C-alpha positions as semicolon CSV with decimal commas, in nm:
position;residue;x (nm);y (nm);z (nm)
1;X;9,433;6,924;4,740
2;X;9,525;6,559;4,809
3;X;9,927;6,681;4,759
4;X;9,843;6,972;5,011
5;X;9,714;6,774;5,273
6;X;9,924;6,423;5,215
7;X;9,546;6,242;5,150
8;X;9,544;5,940;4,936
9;X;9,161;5,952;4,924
10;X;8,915;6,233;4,888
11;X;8,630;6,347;4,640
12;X;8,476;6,639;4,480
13;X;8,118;6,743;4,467
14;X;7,957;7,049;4,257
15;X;7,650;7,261;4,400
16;X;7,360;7,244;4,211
17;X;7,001;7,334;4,329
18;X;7,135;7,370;4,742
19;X;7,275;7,020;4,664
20;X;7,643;6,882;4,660
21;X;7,649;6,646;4,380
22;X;7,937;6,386;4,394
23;X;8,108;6,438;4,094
24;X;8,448;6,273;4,105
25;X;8,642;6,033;4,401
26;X;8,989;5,884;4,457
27;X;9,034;5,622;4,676
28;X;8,660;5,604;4,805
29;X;8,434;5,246;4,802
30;X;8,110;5,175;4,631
31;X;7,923;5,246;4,949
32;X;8,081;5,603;5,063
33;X;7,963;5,712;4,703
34;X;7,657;5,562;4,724
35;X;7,610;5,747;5,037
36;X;7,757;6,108;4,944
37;X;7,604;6,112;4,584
38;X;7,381;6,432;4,681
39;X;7,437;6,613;5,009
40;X;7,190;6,825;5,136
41;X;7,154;6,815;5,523
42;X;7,461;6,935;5,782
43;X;7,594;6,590;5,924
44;X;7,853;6,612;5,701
45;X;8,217;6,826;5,679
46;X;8,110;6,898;5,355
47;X;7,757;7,058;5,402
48;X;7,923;7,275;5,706
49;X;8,184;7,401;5,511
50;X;7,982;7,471;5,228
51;X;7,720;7,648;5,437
52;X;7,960;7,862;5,683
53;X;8,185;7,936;5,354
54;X;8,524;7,812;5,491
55;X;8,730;7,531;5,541
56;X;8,651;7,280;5,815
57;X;8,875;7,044;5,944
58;X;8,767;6,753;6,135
59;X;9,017;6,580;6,327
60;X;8,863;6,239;6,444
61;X;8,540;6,143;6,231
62;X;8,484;5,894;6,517
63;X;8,461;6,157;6,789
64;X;8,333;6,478;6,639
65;X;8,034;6,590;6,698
66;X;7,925;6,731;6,345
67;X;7,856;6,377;6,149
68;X;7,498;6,218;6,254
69;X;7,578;5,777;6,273
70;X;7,444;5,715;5,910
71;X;7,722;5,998;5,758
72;X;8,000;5,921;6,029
73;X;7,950;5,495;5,922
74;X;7,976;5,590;5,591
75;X;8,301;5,758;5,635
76;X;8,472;5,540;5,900
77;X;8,409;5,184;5,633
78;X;8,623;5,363;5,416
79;X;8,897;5,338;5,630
80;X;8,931;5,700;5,695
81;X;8,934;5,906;6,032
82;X;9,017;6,295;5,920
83;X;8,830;6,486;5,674
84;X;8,913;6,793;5,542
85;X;8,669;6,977;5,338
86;X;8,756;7,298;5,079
87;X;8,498;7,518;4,977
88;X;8,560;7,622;4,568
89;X;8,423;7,982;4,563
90;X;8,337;8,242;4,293
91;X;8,492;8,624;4,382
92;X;8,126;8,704;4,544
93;X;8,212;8,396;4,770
94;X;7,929;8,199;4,592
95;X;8,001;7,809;4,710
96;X;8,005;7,634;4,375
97;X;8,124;7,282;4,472
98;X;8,369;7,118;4,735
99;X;8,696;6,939;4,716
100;X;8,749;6,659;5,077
101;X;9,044;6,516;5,171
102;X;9,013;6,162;5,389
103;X;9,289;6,060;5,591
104;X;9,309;5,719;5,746
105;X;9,445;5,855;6,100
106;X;9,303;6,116;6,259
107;X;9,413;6,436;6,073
108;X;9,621;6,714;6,311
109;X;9,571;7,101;6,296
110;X;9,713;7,206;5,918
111;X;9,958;7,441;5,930
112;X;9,827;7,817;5,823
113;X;10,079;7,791;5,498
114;X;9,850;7,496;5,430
115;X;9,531;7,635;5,460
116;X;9,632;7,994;5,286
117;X;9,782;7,740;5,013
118;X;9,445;7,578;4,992
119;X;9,195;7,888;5,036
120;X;9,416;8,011;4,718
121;X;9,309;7,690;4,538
122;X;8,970;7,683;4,636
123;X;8,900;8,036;4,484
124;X;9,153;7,927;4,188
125;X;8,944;7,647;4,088
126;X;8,600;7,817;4,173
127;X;8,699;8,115;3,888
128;X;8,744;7,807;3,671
129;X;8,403;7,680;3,743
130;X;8,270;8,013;3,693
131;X;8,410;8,090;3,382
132;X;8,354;7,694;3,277
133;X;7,981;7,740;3,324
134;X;7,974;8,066;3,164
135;X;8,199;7,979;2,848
136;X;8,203;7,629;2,740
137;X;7,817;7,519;2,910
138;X;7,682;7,793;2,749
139;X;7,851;7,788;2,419
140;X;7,797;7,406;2,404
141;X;7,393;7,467;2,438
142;X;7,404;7,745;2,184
143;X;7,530;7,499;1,968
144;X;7,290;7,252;1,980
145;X;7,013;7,530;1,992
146;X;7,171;7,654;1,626
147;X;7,210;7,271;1,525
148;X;6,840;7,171;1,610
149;X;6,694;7,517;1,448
150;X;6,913;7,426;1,141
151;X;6,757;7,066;1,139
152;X;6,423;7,213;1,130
């Protein structure tokens, strides 16, 4: 995502329980994470792409209208003025987690071989999830169910 968009920061957050939990972050301070650990509410590129389903560019986090002052602060210290948030679907277009670019000027209009390059990676890597969570999660638990019955 970061090579698509030429971003030297951005993060990635998984959706569990309506939430978007921060799970990984390059180039991002102590107090953007502590900020974006969960995200629930809509001041944030994130929660709007992950509730409308698609991609959603913001050009100027100073000036748009989407981020409330607490989320648009937390973005700004970072040094960062565009965001640009990827939804990671399942085939049914279930949102299971978000990949965000931050760009420290304010980030133009991609161009649409960008954004069909990056709606390919965001269902890409949302199969992976899918089949991570159905595989390896659940194999890993019937493991330790078959382990701790054995121990018995």
């Amino acid at each position: 995502m970061l090579h698509i968009t030429d971003a030297g920061m951005g993060n990635v957050q998984l959706a569990e329980s309506g939430l978007l939990r921060l799970e990984k972050h390059t180039g991002l301070n102590q107090e953007f994470t502590d900020f974006f650990t969960f995200v629930q509410d809509s001041t944030t590129a994130c929660a709007q792409a992950a509730r409308e389903r698609h991609q959603v560019t913001v050009k100027d986090a100073a000036e748009a209208d989407i981020f409330d002052d607490a989320s648009r602060h937390a973005i700004l210290q970072t040094g960062a003025r565009g965001v640009h948030s990827l939804p990671l679907t399942s085939p049914s277009g279930a949102v299971l987690g978000m990949v965000s670019s931050h760009h420290e000027r304010p980030l133009p209009r991609l161009s649409q071989a960008r954004l069909t390059a990056l709606d390919t990676l965001g269902t890409q890597i949302g199969r992976w999830l899918l089949w991570h969570r159905h595989t390896v999660v659940l194999d890993a638990l019937e493991h330790l169910h078959t382990v701790s019955a054995t121990a018995r």
